[in-house]
Tab-separated table of C-alpha atoms and ligand atoms in Angstrom:
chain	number	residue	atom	x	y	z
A	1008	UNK	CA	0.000	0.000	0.000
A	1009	UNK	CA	1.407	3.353	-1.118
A	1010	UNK	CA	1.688	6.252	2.102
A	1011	UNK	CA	2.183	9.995	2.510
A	1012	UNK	CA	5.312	10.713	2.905
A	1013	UNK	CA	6.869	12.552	5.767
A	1014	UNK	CA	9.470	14.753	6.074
A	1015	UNK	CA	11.858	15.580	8.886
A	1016	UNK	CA	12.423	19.737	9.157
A	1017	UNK	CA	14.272	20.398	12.473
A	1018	UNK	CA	11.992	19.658	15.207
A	1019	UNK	CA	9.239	20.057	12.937
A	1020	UNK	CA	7.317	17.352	10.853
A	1021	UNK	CA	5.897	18.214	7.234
A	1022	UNK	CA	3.496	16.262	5.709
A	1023	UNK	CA	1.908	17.591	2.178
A	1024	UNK	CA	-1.239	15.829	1.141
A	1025	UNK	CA	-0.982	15.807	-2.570
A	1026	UNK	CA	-3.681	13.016	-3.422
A	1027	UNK	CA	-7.366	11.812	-3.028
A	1028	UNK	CA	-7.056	9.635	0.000
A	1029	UNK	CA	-9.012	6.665	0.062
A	1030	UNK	CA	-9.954	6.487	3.833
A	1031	UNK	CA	-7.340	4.030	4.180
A	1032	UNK	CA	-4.654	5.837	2.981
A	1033	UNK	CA	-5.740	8.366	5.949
A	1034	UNK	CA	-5.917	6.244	8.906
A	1035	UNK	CA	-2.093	5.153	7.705
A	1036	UNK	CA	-1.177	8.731	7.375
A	1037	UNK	CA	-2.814	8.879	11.030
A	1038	UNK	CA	-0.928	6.302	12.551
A	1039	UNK	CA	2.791	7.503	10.821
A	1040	UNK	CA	2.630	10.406	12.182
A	1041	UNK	CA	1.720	9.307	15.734
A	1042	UNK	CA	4.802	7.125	15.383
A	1043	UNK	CA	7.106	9.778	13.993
A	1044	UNK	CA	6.377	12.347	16.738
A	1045	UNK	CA	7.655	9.577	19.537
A	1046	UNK	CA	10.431	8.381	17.597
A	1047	UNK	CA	11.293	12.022	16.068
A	1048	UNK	CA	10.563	13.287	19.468
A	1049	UNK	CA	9.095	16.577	17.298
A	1050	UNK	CA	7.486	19.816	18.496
A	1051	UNK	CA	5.410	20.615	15.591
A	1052	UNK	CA	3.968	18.757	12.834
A	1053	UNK	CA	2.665	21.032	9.526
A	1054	UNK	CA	0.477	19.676	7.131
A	1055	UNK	CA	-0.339	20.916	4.069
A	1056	UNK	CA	-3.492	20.134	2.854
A	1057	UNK	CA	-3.271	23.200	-0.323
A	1058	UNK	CA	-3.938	20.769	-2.884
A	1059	UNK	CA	-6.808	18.944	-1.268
A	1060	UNK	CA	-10.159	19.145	-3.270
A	1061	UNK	CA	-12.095	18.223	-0.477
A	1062	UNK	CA	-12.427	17.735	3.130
A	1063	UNK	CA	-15.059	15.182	4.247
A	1064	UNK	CA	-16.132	13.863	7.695
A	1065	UNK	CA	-13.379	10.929	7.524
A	1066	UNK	CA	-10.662	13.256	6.703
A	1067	UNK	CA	-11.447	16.137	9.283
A	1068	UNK	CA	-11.788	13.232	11.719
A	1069	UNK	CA	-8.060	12.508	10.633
A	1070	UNK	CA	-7.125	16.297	11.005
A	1071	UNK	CA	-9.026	16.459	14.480
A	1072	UNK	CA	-7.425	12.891	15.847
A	1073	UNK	CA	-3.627	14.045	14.742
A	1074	UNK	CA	-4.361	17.311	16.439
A	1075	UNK	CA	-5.271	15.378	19.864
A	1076	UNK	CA	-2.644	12.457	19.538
A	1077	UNK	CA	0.159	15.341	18.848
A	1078	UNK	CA	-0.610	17.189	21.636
A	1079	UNK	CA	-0.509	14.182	24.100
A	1080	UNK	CA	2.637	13.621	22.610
A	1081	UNK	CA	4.239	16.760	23.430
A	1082	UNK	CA	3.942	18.355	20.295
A	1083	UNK	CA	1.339	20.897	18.417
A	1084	UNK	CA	0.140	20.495	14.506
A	1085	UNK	CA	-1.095	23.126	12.349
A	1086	UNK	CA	-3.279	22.390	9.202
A	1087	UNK	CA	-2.479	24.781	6.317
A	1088	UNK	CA	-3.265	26.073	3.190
A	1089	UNK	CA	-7.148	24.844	3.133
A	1090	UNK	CA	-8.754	26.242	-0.318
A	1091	UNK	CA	-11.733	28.853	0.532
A	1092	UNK	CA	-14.413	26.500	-1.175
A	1093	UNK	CA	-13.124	23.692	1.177
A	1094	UNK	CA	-13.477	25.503	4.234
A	1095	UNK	CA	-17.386	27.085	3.290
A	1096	UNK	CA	-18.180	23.168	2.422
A	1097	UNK	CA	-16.821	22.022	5.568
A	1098	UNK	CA	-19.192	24.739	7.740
A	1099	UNK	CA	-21.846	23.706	5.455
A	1100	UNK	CA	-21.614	20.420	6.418
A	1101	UNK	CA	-21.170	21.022	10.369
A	1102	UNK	CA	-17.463	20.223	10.936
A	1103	UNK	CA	-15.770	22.456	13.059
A	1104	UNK	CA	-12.548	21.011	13.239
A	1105	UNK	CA	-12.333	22.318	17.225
A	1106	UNK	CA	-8.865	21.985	18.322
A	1107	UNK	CA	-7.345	21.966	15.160
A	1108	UNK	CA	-4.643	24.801	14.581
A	1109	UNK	CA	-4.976	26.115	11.292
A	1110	UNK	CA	-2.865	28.880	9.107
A	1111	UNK	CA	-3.162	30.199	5.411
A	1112	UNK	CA	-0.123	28.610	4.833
A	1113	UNK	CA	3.416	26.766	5.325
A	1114	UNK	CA	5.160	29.677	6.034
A	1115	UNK	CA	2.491	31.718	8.909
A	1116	UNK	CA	2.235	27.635	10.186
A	1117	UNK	CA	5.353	27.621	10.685
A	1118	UNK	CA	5.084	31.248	12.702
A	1119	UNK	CA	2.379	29.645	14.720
A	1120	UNK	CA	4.693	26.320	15.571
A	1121	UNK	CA	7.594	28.372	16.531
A	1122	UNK	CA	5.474	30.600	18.925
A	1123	UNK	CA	3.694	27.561	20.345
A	1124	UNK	CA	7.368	26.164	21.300
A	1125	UNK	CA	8.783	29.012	22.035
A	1126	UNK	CA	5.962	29.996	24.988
A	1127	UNK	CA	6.645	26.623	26.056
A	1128	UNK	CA	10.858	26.626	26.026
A	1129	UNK	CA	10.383	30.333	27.841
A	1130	UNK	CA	7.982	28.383	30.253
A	1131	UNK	CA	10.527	25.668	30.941
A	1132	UNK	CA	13.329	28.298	31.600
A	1133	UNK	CA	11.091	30.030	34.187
A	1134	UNK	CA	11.092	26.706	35.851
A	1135	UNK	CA	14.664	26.010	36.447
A	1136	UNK	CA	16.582	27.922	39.299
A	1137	UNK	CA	19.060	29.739	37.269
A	1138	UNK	CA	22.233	28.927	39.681
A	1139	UNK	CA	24.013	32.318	38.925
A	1140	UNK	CA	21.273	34.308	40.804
B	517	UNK	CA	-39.420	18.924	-16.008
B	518	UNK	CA	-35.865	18.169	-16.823
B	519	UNK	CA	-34.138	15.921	-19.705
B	520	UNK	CA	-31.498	13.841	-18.796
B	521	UNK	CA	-28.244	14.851	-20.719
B	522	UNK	CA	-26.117	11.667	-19.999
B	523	UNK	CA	-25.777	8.812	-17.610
B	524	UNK	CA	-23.123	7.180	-15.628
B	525	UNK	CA	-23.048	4.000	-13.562
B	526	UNK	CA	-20.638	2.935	-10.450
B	527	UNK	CA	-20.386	-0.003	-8.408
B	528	UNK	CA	-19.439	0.709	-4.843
B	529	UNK	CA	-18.204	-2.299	-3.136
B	530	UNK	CA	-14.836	-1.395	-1.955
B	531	UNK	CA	-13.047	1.713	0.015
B	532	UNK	CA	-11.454	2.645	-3.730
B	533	UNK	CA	-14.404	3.199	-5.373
B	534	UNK	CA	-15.326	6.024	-3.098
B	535	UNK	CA	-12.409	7.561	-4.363
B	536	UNK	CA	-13.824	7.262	-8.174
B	537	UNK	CA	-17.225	8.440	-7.271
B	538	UNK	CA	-15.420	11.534	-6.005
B	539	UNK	CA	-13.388	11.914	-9.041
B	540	UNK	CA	-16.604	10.942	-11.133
B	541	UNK	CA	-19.073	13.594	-10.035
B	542	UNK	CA	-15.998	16.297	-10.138
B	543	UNK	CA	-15.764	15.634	-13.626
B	544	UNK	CA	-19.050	15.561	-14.414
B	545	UNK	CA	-20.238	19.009	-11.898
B	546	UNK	CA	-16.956	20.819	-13.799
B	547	UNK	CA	-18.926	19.564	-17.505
B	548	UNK	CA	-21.787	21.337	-16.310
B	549	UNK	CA	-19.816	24.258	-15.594
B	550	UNK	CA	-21.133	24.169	-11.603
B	551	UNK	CA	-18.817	26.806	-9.832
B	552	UNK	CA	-15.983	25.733	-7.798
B	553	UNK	CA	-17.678	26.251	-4.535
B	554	UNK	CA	-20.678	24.155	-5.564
B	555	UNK	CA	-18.559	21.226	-7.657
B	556	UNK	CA	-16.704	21.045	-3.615
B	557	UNK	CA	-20.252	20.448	-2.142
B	558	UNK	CA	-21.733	17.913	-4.112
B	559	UNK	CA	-18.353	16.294	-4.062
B	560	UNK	CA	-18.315	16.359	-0.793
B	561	UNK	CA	-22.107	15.014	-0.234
B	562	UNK	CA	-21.360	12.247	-2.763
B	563	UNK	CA	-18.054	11.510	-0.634
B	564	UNK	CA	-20.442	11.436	2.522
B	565	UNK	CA	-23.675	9.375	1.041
B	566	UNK	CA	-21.050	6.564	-0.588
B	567	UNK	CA	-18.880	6.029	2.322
B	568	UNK	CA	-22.383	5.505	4.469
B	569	UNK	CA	-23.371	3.310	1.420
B	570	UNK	CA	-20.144	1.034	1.471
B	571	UNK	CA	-20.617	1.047	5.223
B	572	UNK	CA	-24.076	0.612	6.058
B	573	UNK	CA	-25.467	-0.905	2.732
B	574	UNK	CA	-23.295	-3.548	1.878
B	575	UNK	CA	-22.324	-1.560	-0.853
B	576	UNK	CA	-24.199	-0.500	-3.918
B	577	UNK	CA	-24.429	1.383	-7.246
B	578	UNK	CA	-24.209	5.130	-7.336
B	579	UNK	CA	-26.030	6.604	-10.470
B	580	UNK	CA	-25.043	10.151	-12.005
B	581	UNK	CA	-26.626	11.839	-14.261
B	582	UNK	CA	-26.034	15.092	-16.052
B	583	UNK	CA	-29.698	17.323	-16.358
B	584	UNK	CA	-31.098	19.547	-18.330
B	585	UNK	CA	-33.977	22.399	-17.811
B	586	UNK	CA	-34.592	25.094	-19.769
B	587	UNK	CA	-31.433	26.783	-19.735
B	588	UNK	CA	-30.341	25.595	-16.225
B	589	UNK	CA	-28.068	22.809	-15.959
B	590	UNK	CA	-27.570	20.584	-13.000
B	591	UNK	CA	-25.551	16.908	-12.069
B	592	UNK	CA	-28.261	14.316	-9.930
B	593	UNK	CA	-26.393	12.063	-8.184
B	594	UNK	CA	-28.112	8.402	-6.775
B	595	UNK	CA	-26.484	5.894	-4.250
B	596	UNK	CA	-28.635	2.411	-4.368
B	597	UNK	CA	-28.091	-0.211	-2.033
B	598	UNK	CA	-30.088	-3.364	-0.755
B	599	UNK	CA	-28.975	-2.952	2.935
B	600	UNK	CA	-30.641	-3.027	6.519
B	601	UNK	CA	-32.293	0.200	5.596
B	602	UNK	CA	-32.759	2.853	8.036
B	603	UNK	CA	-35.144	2.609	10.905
B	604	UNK	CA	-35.845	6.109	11.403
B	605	UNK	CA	-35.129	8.605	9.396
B	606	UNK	CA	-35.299	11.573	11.037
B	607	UNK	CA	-33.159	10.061	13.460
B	608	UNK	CA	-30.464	9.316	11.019
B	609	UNK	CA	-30.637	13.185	9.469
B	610	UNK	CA	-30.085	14.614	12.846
B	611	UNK	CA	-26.802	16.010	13.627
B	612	UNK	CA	-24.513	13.982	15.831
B	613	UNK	CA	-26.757	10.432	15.453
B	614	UNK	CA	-24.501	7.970	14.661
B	615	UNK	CA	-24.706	3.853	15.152
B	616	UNK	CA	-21.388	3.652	14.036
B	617	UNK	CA	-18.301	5.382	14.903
B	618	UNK	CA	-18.729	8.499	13.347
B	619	UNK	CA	-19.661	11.841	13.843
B	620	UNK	CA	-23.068	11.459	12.658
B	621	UNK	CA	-22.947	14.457	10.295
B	622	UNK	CA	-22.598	12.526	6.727
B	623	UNK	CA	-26.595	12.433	5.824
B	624	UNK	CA	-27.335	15.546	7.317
B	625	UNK	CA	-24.267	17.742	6.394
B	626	UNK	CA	-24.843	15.891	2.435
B	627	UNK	CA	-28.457	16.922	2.922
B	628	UNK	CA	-27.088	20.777	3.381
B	629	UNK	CA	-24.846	20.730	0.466
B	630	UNK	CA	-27.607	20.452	-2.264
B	631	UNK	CA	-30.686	21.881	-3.496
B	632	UNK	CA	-32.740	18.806	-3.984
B	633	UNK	CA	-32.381	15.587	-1.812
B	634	UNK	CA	-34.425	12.737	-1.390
B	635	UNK	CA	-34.412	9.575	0.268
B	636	UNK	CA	-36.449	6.280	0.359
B	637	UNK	CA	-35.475	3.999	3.271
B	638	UNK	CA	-37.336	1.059	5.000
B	639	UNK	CA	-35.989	-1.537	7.288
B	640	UNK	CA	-35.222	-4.377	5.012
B	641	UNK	CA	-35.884	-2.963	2.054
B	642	UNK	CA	-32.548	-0.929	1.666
B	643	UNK	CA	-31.801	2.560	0.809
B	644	UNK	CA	-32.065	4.897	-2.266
B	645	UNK	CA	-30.783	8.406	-1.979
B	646	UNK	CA	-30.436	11.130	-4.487
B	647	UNK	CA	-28.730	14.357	-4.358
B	648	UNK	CA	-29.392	17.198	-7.040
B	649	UNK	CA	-27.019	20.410	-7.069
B	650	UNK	CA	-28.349	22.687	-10.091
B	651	UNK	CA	-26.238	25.573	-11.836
C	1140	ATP	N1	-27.088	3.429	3.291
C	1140	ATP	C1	-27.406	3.241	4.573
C	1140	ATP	N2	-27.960	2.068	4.998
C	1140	ATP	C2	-28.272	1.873	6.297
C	1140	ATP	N3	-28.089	2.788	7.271
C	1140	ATP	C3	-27.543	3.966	6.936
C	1140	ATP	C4	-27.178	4.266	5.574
C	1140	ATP	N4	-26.687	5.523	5.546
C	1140	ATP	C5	-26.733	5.983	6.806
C	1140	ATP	N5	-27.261	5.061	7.653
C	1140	ATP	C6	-27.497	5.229	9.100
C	1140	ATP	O1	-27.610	6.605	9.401
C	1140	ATP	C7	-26.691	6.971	10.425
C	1140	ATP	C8	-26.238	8.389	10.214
C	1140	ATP	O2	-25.426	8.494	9.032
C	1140	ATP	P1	-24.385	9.682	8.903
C	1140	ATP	O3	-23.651	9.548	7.619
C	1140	ATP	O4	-25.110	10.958	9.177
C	1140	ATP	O5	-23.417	9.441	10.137
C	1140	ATP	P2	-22.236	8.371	10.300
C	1140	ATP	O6	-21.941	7.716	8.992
C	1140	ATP	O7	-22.611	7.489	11.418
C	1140	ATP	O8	-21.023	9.291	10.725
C	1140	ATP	P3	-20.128	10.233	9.736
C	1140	ATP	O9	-20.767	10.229	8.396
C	1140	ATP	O10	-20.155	11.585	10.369
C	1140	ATP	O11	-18.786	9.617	9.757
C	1140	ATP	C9	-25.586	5.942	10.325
C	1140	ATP	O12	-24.892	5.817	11.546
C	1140	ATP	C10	-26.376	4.690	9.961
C	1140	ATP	O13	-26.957	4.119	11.109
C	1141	MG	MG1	-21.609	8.762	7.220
């Protein structure tokens, strides 16, 4: 069986979605993902969904579970680059895709990760006893 | 009334086909010159209506046909299966009702995205839906 591929940027995770998924193909791209955040150990996962025709119940399931199994893992993911009549269909249709970070595109998602991890790095320092003081 | 322009037949019986019907009732919304917008919703109610076909009916046939009235222009799209059928109907367009493990928004969200839709369920008897979007 063929799968989305998934590249490695830094601490980040990019995954474009460049074909019709057959729900299959999804659930795969699900579970990859899950596994590459633990074994990556990555912050932020982007995925471009820009050349997506559609976005259907199974497929903003997908987008809403990788959202909530990131985030247990540690880690944030921002969907980007969702074409205008996608998003009115997916109102329409009553998806709300709650909990999902999204961005107009690779580059702003990639603002939003770095923010997300930086708030969190700043909140670690804060933490730690700086011995010097 | 409307004349039927051409016709088009699928057999849903496995996860791939929904992938066809998708790319079948694109190709036949962007022949009939429906805007993007509205090509995206009735490809997104026929991804909806044969996913709950393949599921809940055993699988099926899915119908399209390309319409024509007057000078309007529109793509009807049918999913047929011999299935449980649905109980209750109003039940099953709600928001949120699911007997499976989804979100329960397929029939009602596809119901949304269309102008005309009509359905003809009985337990037993299976399940005949049709979804019209016109230009
Ligand atoms: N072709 C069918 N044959 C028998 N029952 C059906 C059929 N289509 C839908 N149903 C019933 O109607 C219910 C509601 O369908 P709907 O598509 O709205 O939600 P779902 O498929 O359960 O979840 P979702 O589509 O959000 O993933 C289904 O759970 C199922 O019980
Ligand atoms: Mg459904």
């Amino acid at each position: 069986m063929d799968r989305i591929p998934i590249l490695t940027m830094g601490q980040f995770l990019l995954v474009t979605i460049q074909v019709d998924m057959h729900d299959r193909l999804a659930m795969a791209l699900q579970d990859d993902l899950t596994t590459r955040i633990t074994t990556s150990r990555a912050k932020g996962v982007l995925i471009d969904i820009s050349s997506l025709e559609i976005v259907d119940s199974f497929i903003g399931r997908m987008l809403g579970n990788i959202s909530s199994m990131a985030r247990v893992l540690g880690a944030e993911a921002v969907v980007v680059g969702m074409q205008p009549a996608v998003a009115i269909t997916l109102v329409e249709l009553g998806l709300s895709l709650d909990g999902v970070h999204t961005a107009l595109d690779v580059e702003k998602g990639m603002q939003l990760l770095r923010r997300y991890i930086g708030a969190e790095f700043e909140e670690s320092l804060s933490d730690v006893d700086d011995p010097e003081n | 009334m409307s004349t039927i322009l051409k016709t088009e037949k699928l057999d849903v019986s496995e996860e791939q086909h929904i992938v066809a019907v998708r790319q079948a009732v694109r190709r036949l919304a962007l022949e009939i010159k429906l805007s993007l917008v509205d090509q995206t919703k009735i490809v997104t109610a026929a991804s909806e209506l044969a996913r709950n076909l393949l599921i809940y009916g055993g699988g099926g046939e899915v119908i399209l046909r390309t319409l024509s009235a007057g000078i309007r222009h529109g793509l009807k799209v049918e999913f047929i299966d011999e299935g449980p059928g649905i109980e209750d109907l109003e039940l099953a367009l709600r928001d949120g009702f699911t007997s499976g493990g989804g979100m329960g928004l397929g029939l009602g969200g596809a119901k949304r995205l269309v102008n005309e839709f009509e359905i003809d369920s009985a337990p037993g008897r299976g399940t005949r839906i049709g979804i019209t979007r016109w230009k």
